[in-house]
Short mmCIF file of C-alpha atoms and ligand atoms in Angstrom, two decimals:
data_model
loop_
_atom_site.label_atom_id
_atom_site.label_comp_id
_atom_site.label_asym_id
_atom_site.label_seq_id
_atom_site.Cartn_x
_atom_site.Cartn_y
_atom_site.Cartn_z
CA UNK A 20 0.00 0.00 0.00
CA UNK A 21 1.10 3.53 -0.75
CA UNK A 22 2.15 5.64 2.21
CA UNK A 23 0.08 8.79 2.07
CA UNK A 24 1.13 10.42 5.33
CA UNK A 25 4.26 10.17 7.36
CA UNK A 26 4.57 11.90 10.70
CA UNK A 27 7.98 12.30 12.22
CA UNK A 28 8.33 13.19 15.91
CA UNK A 29 5.36 15.52 15.71
CA UNK A 30 4.87 17.60 18.84
CA UNK A 31 2.54 20.38 19.84
CA UNK A 32 2.77 22.41 23.00
CA UNK A 33 0.27 25.04 24.03
CA UNK A 34 1.30 27.83 26.33
CA UNK A 35 -1.54 29.28 28.31
CA UNK A 36 -1.71 31.99 30.93
CA UNK A 37 -3.60 30.77 33.94
CA UNK A 38 -4.23 32.26 37.35
CA UNK A 39 -1.07 30.68 38.65
CA UNK A 40 1.10 31.94 35.81
CA UNK A 41 2.09 30.47 32.47
CA UNK A 42 1.36 26.83 31.93
CA UNK A 43 2.65 24.50 29.27
CA UNK A 44 0.38 21.81 27.85
CA UNK A 45 1.83 19.04 25.74
CA UNK A 46 -0.99 18.11 23.36
CA UNK A 47 1.20 15.98 21.07
CA UNK A 48 4.45 14.38 22.12
CA UNK A 49 6.71 12.93 19.42
CA UNK A 50 3.98 11.27 17.38
CA UNK A 51 5.33 8.94 14.73
CA UNK A 52 3.07 7.11 12.32
CA UNK A 53 2.18 6.43 8.72
CA UNK A 54 -1.19 6.42 7.03
CA UNK A 55 -1.80 4.46 3.84
CA UNK A 56 -3.81 5.76 0.91
CA UNK A 57 -7.40 4.53 0.95
CA UNK A 58 -7.47 3.32 4.54
CA UNK A 59 -9.53 4.38 7.51
CA UNK A 60 -7.00 5.14 10.20
CA UNK A 61 -8.70 5.20 13.59
CA UNK A 62 -7.55 7.23 16.58
CA UNK A 63 -8.84 6.33 20.01
CA UNK A 64 -8.03 7.90 23.36
CA UNK A 65 -9.48 9.64 26.38
CA UNK A 66 -10.58 13.28 26.33
CA UNK A 67 -7.51 15.49 26.21
CA UNK A 68 -5.20 12.79 24.84
CA UNK A 69 -4.54 14.86 21.70
CA UNK A 70 -6.79 13.31 19.05
CA UNK A 71 -8.21 16.55 17.66
CA UNK A 72 -4.84 18.28 17.85
CA UNK A 73 -3.37 15.44 15.79
CA UNK A 74 -6.03 15.75 13.08
CA UNK A 75 -5.87 19.53 12.97
CA UNK A 76 -2.08 19.62 12.89
CA UNK A 77 -1.99 17.23 9.94
CA UNK A 78 -4.17 19.47 7.81
CA UNK A 79 -2.44 22.61 9.04
CA UNK A 80 -5.24 24.09 11.08
CA UNK A 81 -2.75 23.99 13.94
CA UNK A 82 0.97 24.70 13.66
CA UNK A 83 3.16 22.03 15.28
CA UNK A 84 5.85 23.02 17.78
CA UNK A 85 8.31 20.58 16.25
CA UNK A 86 8.50 17.57 13.97
CA UNK A 87 7.70 16.98 10.33
CA UNK A 88 4.67 15.98 8.32
CA UNK A 89 5.00 14.43 4.88
CA UNK A 90 2.08 14.06 2.49
CA UNK A 91 2.74 11.95 -0.61
CA UNK A 92 6.44 12.39 0.04
CA UNK A 93 6.31 16.20 0.20
CA UNK A 94 7.15 17.90 3.43
CA UNK A 95 4.17 20.08 4.29
CA UNK A 96 5.50 21.40 7.57
CA UNK A 97 7.24 24.61 6.70
CA UNK A 98 5.76 24.62 3.20
CA UNK A 99 4.89 28.12 2.06
CA UNK A 100 1.20 28.99 2.01
CA UNK A 101 1.47 29.70 -1.71
CA UNK A 102 2.44 26.12 -2.33
CA UNK A 103 0.20 24.61 0.34
CA UNK A 104 -2.88 26.29 -1.07
CA UNK A 105 -3.07 23.64 -3.79
CA UNK A 106 -3.32 20.97 -1.13
CA UNK A 107 -5.65 22.82 1.19
CA UNK A 108 -8.77 21.91 -0.78
CA UNK A 109 -7.88 18.23 -0.71
CA UNK A 110 -7.95 18.13 3.12
CA UNK A 111 -11.20 18.40 5.02
CA UNK A 112 -12.49 17.95 8.54
CA UNK A 113 -15.91 16.94 9.82
CA UNK A 114 -16.63 17.79 13.45
CA UNK A 115 -18.85 16.29 16.08
CA UNK A 116 -21.12 19.32 15.89
CA UNK A 117 -22.26 20.07 12.31
CA UNK A 118 -23.20 23.62 13.32
CA UNK A 119 -19.48 24.36 13.41
CA UNK A 120 -19.31 23.87 9.66
CA UNK A 121 -22.69 25.32 8.75
CA UNK A 122 -23.76 28.92 8.99
CA UNK A 123 -27.26 28.89 10.51
CA UNK A 124 -28.29 31.83 8.33
CA UNK A 125 -27.19 30.30 5.05
CA UNK A 126 -29.25 27.89 2.93
CA UNK A 127 -27.39 24.59 2.80
CA UNK A 128 -27.14 24.71 -0.99
CA UNK A 129 -25.25 28.00 -0.80
CA UNK A 130 -22.94 26.60 1.86
CA UNK A 131 -22.08 23.68 -0.42
CA UNK A 132 -21.70 25.94 -3.45
CA UNK A 133 -19.07 27.98 -1.60
CA UNK A 134 -16.72 25.03 -1.75
CA UNK A 135 -17.20 24.26 -5.43
CA UNK A 136 -14.37 25.51 -7.57
CA UNK A 137 -14.55 28.92 -9.16
CA UNK A 138 -15.20 28.95 -12.87
CA UNK A 139 -18.43 27.03 -12.87
CA UNK A 140 -21.57 29.10 -13.46
CA UNK A 141 -24.16 29.48 -10.71
CA UNK A 142 -26.64 27.08 -12.31
CA UNK A 143 -23.90 24.53 -12.76
CA UNK A 144 -22.78 24.95 -9.17
CA UNK A 145 -26.31 24.57 -7.90
CA UNK A 146 -26.74 21.38 -9.85
CA UNK A 147 -23.52 20.05 -8.41
CA UNK A 148 -24.60 21.04 -4.88
CA UNK A 149 -27.82 19.11 -5.42
CA UNK A 150 -25.80 16.13 -6.52
CA UNK A 151 -23.64 16.38 -3.38
CA UNK A 152 -26.77 16.34 -1.23
CA UNK A 153 -27.98 13.26 -3.06
CA UNK A 154 -24.63 11.63 -2.47
CA UNK A 155 -25.05 11.98 1.29
CA UNK A 156 -28.66 10.79 1.22
CA UNK A 157 -30.50 14.12 1.35
CA UNK A 158 -33.19 14.92 -1.22
CA UNK A 159 -31.82 17.60 -3.59
CA UNK A 160 -35.15 19.45 -3.32
CA UNK A 161 -34.01 20.54 0.13
CA UNK A 162 -31.21 22.64 -1.31
CA UNK A 163 -32.79 25.92 -0.18
CA UNK A 164 -33.50 24.74 3.37
CA UNK A 165 -31.57 26.10 6.34
CA UNK A 166 -29.54 24.00 8.82
CA UNK A 167 -32.20 24.18 11.57
CA UNK A 168 -34.75 22.55 9.26
CA UNK A 169 -32.79 19.30 9.35
CA UNK A 170 -32.66 16.64 12.04
CA UNK A 171 -29.32 15.98 13.79
CA UNK A 172 -28.40 13.09 11.53
CA UNK A 173 -29.45 14.97 8.38
CA UNK A 174 -27.47 18.00 9.49
CA UNK A 175 -24.35 15.90 9.84
CA UNK A 176 -24.99 14.58 6.32
CA UNK A 177 -25.19 18.17 5.06
CA UNK A 178 -21.91 19.00 6.83
CA UNK A 179 -20.35 16.02 5.06
CA UNK A 180 -21.70 17.26 1.72
CA UNK A 181 -20.14 20.63 2.41
CA UNK A 182 -16.81 19.00 3.22
CA UNK A 183 -17.01 17.01 -0.01
CA UNK A 184 -17.65 20.15 -2.07
CA UNK A 185 -13.92 20.85 -2.43
CA UNK A 186 -13.33 17.28 -3.74
CA UNK A 187 -11.03 16.24 -0.88
CA UNK A 188 -8.89 13.12 -0.90
CA UNK A 189 -8.30 13.09 2.85
CA UNK A 190 -10.80 13.73 5.59
CA UNK A 191 -10.41 14.04 9.34
CA UNK A 192 -13.61 12.70 10.88
CA UNK A 193 -13.54 14.07 14.43
CA UNK A 194 -16.09 12.04 16.39
CA UNK A 195 -18.70 12.74 13.71
CA UNK A 196 -21.36 10.52 15.26
CA UNK A 197 -20.96 11.08 19.00
CA UNK A 198 -23.75 13.66 19.18
CA UNK A 199 -26.25 11.39 17.44
CA UNK A 200 -28.76 8.82 18.65
CA UNK A 201 -27.50 5.25 18.54
CA UNK A 202 -29.80 4.21 15.69
CA UNK A 203 -28.62 7.13 13.56
CA UNK A 204 -24.94 6.64 14.40
CA UNK A 205 -24.84 3.36 12.48
CA UNK A 206 -26.39 4.97 9.41
CA UNK A 207 -23.87 7.80 9.40
CA UNK A 208 -20.97 5.38 9.88
CA UNK A 209 -22.24 3.42 6.88
CA UNK A 210 -22.44 6.66 4.92
CA UNK A 211 -18.74 7.32 5.65
CA UNK A 212 -17.86 3.82 4.48
CA UNK A 213 -19.91 4.20 1.31
CA UNK A 214 -18.41 7.61 0.47
CA UNK A 215 -14.89 6.36 1.02
CA UNK A 216 -15.43 3.64 -1.56
CA UNK A 217 -17.17 5.90 -4.07
CA UNK A 218 -14.75 8.80 -3.84
CA UNK A 219 -11.45 7.07 -3.00
CA UNK A 220 -11.08 8.88 0.29
CA UNK A 221 -8.65 8.28 3.12
CA UNK A 222 -9.90 8.95 6.64
CA UNK A 223 -8.38 9.81 9.96
CA UNK A 224 -11.30 8.67 12.08
CA UNK A 225 -11.31 9.90 15.67
CA UNK A 226 -13.46 8.29 18.33
CA UNK A 227 -13.44 7.50 22.02
CA UNK A 228 -15.62 4.46 21.42
CA UNK A 229 -13.86 1.17 20.87
CA UNK A 230 -16.86 -0.41 19.13
CA UNK A 231 -16.96 2.35 16.53
CA UNK A 232 -13.24 2.00 15.89
CA UNK A 233 -13.60 -1.76 15.62
CA UNK A 234 -16.38 -1.27 13.09
CA UNK A 235 -14.83 1.39 10.89
CA UNK A 236 -11.03 1.43 11.17
CA UNK A 237 -8.54 -0.66 9.18
CA UNK A 238 -5.75 0.39 11.52
CA UNK A 239 -5.82 2.21 14.81
CA UNK A 240 -3.58 4.33 17.00
CA UNK A 241 -4.28 4.33 20.72
CA UNK A 242 -3.36 7.68 22.22
CA UNK A 243 -2.43 8.46 25.79
CA UNK A 244 -1.30 11.90 26.91
CA UNK A 245 -0.38 13.10 23.42
CA UNK A 246 1.61 9.97 22.64
CA UNK A 247 0.81 6.88 20.65
CA UNK A 248 0.72 4.00 23.11
CA UNK A 249 0.17 1.41 20.43
CA UNK A 250 -0.74 1.21 16.76
CA UNK A 251 -1.27 -1.28 14.00
CA UNK A 252 -4.08 -3.14 12.28
CA UNK A 253 -7.32 -2.86 14.24
CA UNK A 254 -7.69 -6.63 14.33
CA UNK A 255 -4.24 -7.09 15.89
CA UNK A 256 -4.29 -4.10 18.25
CA UNK A 257 -7.72 -4.87 19.65
CA UNK A 258 -7.43 -8.64 19.24
CA UNK A 259 -3.99 -8.92 20.75
CA UNK A 260 -3.40 -5.69 22.70
CA UNK A 261 0.15 -5.30 23.99
CA UNK A 262 0.07 -1.98 25.80
CA UNK A 263 -1.46 -2.17 29.30
CA UNK A 264 -3.73 0.80 28.51
CA UNK A 265 -5.07 -0.90 25.37
CA UNK A 266 -5.53 -4.10 27.38
CA UNK A 267 -7.63 -2.14 29.85
CA UNK A 268 -9.73 -0.63 27.04
CA UNK A 269 -10.36 -4.00 25.46
CA UNK A 270 -11.14 -5.69 28.77
CA UNK A 271 -13.60 -2.95 29.73
CA UNK A 272 -15.38 -3.26 26.39
CA UNK A 273 -16.33 -6.84 27.28
CA UNK A 274 -18.41 -5.34 30.05
CA UNK A 275 -20.02 -2.94 27.59
CA UNK A 276 -17.84 -0.09 28.80
CA UNK A 277 -16.93 0.95 25.30
CA UNK A 278 -16.17 4.63 25.95
CA UNK A 279 -12.67 5.65 26.99
CA UNK A 280 -14.05 7.79 29.81
CA UNK A 281 -15.02 4.60 31.59
CA UNK A 282 -11.32 3.87 32.02
CA UNK A 283 -9.23 5.68 34.63
CA UNK A 284 -6.97 8.33 33.13
CA UNK A 285 -4.19 9.93 35.08
CA UNK A 286 -1.21 11.36 33.31
CA UNK A 287 2.19 10.99 34.93
CA UNK A 288 4.48 13.86 33.96
CA UNK A 289 7.73 11.99 34.35
CA UNK A 290 8.54 8.76 32.59
CA UNK A 291 5.77 6.80 30.90
CA UNK A 292 2.55 8.84 31.15
CA UNK A 293 0.63 5.66 32.00
CA UNK A 294 3.04 4.59 34.74
CA UNK A 295 0.87 5.80 37.60
CA UNK A 296 -2.00 3.49 36.63
CA UNK A 297 -0.09 0.69 34.99
CA UNK A 298 -0.46 -2.69 36.70
CA UNK A 299 2.90 -3.76 35.23
CA UNK A 300 4.88 -0.67 36.18
CA UNK A 301 8.67 -1.09 36.50
CA UNK A 302 11.43 1.07 37.83
CA UNK A 303 12.39 2.36 34.38
CA UNK A 304 8.79 3.35 33.55
CA UNK A 305 8.93 6.07 36.17
CA UNK A 306 12.11 7.53 34.72
CA UNK A 307 12.01 7.21 30.94
CA UNK A 308 9.41 7.52 28.23
CA UNK A 309 9.12 4.36 26.16
CA UNK A 310 9.55 4.81 22.38
CA UNK A 311 7.30 3.09 19.86
CA UNK A 312 8.92 -0.20 18.89
CA UNK A 313 7.86 -2.85 16.41
CA UNK A 314 6.30 -5.78 18.26
CA UNK A 315 5.30 -7.78 15.21
CA UNK A 316 4.89 -6.96 11.51
CA UNK A 317 3.05 -3.63 11.32
CA UNK A 318 2.26 -3.53 15.04
CA UNK A 319 4.04 -1.00 17.26
CA UNK A 320 3.93 -0.50 21.00
CA UNK A 321 5.46 2.04 23.36
CA UNK A 322 5.93 0.04 26.53
CA UNK A 323 9.01 -1.23 28.35
CA UNK A 324 7.02 -4.33 29.23
CA UNK A 325 6.24 -5.81 25.85
CA UNK A 326 9.80 -6.88 25.11
CA UNK A 327 9.55 -9.41 27.94
CA UNK A 328 12.89 -8.15 29.11
CA UNK A 329 11.63 -7.15 32.50
CA UNK A 330 14.50 -8.88 34.21
CA UNK A 331 16.94 -6.40 32.71
CA UNK A 332 15.29 -3.58 34.58
N1 ATP B 113 -6.19 25.94 21.54
C1 ATP B 113 -5.75 25.36 22.65
N2 ATP B 113 -5.15 26.07 23.62
C2 ATP B 113 -4.67 25.49 24.74
N3 ATP B 113 -4.74 24.18 25.00
C3 ATP B 113 -5.33 23.40 24.07
C4 ATP B 113 -5.87 23.94 22.85
N4 ATP B 113 -6.39 22.91 22.13
C5 ATP B 113 -6.19 21.80 22.85
N5 ATP B 113 -5.56 22.07 24.01
C6 ATP B 113 -5.15 21.10 25.06
O1 ATP B 113 -4.39 20.08 24.43
C7 ATP B 113 -4.72 18.80 24.94
C8 ATP B 113 -5.23 17.90 23.84
O2 ATP B 113 -6.48 18.40 23.37
P1 ATP B 113 -7.32 17.74 22.20
O3 ATP B 113 -8.49 18.60 21.96
O4 ATP B 113 -6.43 17.45 21.06
O5 ATP B 113 -7.78 16.35 22.86
P2 ATP B 113 -8.85 15.29 22.36
O6 ATP B 113 -8.21 13.96 22.48
O7 ATP B 113 -9.36 15.69 21.03
O8 ATP B 113 -10.00 15.42 23.45
P3 ATP B 113 -11.59 15.23 23.29
O9 ATP B 113 -11.84 13.74 23.29
O10 ATP B 113 -12.13 15.89 24.52
O11 ATP B 113 -12.02 15.90 22.04
C9 ATP B 113 -5.74 19.06 26.04
O12 ATP B 113 -5.05 19.14 27.27
C10 ATP B 113 -6.33 20.38 25.68
O13 ATP B 113 -6.80 21.06 26.81
MG1 MG B 114 -11.25 16.15 20.31
#
């Protein structure tokens, strides 16, 4: 498979001014991974683990503090805006809340037409917008309706149509179904799958629900405190988890605790961020951060434990 994205030691720190002075937040910490063209790459992790920052940094909505991002072999970190502008249209993001992408005072057809390339006439654009609506399962006759006239699920479909209007090849899907009723979630997930096939898309699919990731993702990265704890094919990572945090996630899901917030989350500042909660914690885990290492073909884990070399420590 073709490597579409390559992230090299990608880090993002935020500096905020709080009541007690300046505070530094590490949202991403040396993230290293590759995404293949045409796959759905899942990202799972607790709130605050850096999932959204990862997606936004990749498509340059957020500037990284350090590290490099390669897209189709070209380095896009540090690329001039003039050059990046050609790529900008091919990257899109769909948020949990479709109102973030839709102006409540604009008819949905107009919102979709905004994204369609200049050059086409208005009638042509409108026809295309209608086609986009059809593609996401909304009757094209509703082109002049406003966002509030749609149900939650329909509104998310419209937001997807708007995202598709720039003909993207890569889409960050940031928990796009977590605001929806369970019955509608499945329909929207199926829509994403269908669109990916029809339009040759690649997804970074963010969720804090292990069942959704299991259903939709070809490969998955498990994030903890801005770092990748483990990544590889979804079947291997969730079927044979190697990182103690992933093990906990998988075990909890057997008891129908499928959301990451059902799992304790306490970040240790020094050493491995999971060391405070880890049942297998060793001396070294409190001092050093484990790097991602290959555990088996295409399966990586950042844990001093997986090597079975505990005795050494
Ligand atoms: N603009 C910002 N300014 C300051 N801190 C930020 C900003 N954006 C994110 N952060 C912090 O960075 C960390 C990672 O945030 P991020 O939104 O990427 O997490 P997440 O995994 O997407 O969480 P959630 O599941 O709640 O969406 C958090 O500690 C968050 O508070
Ligand atoms: Mg988020």
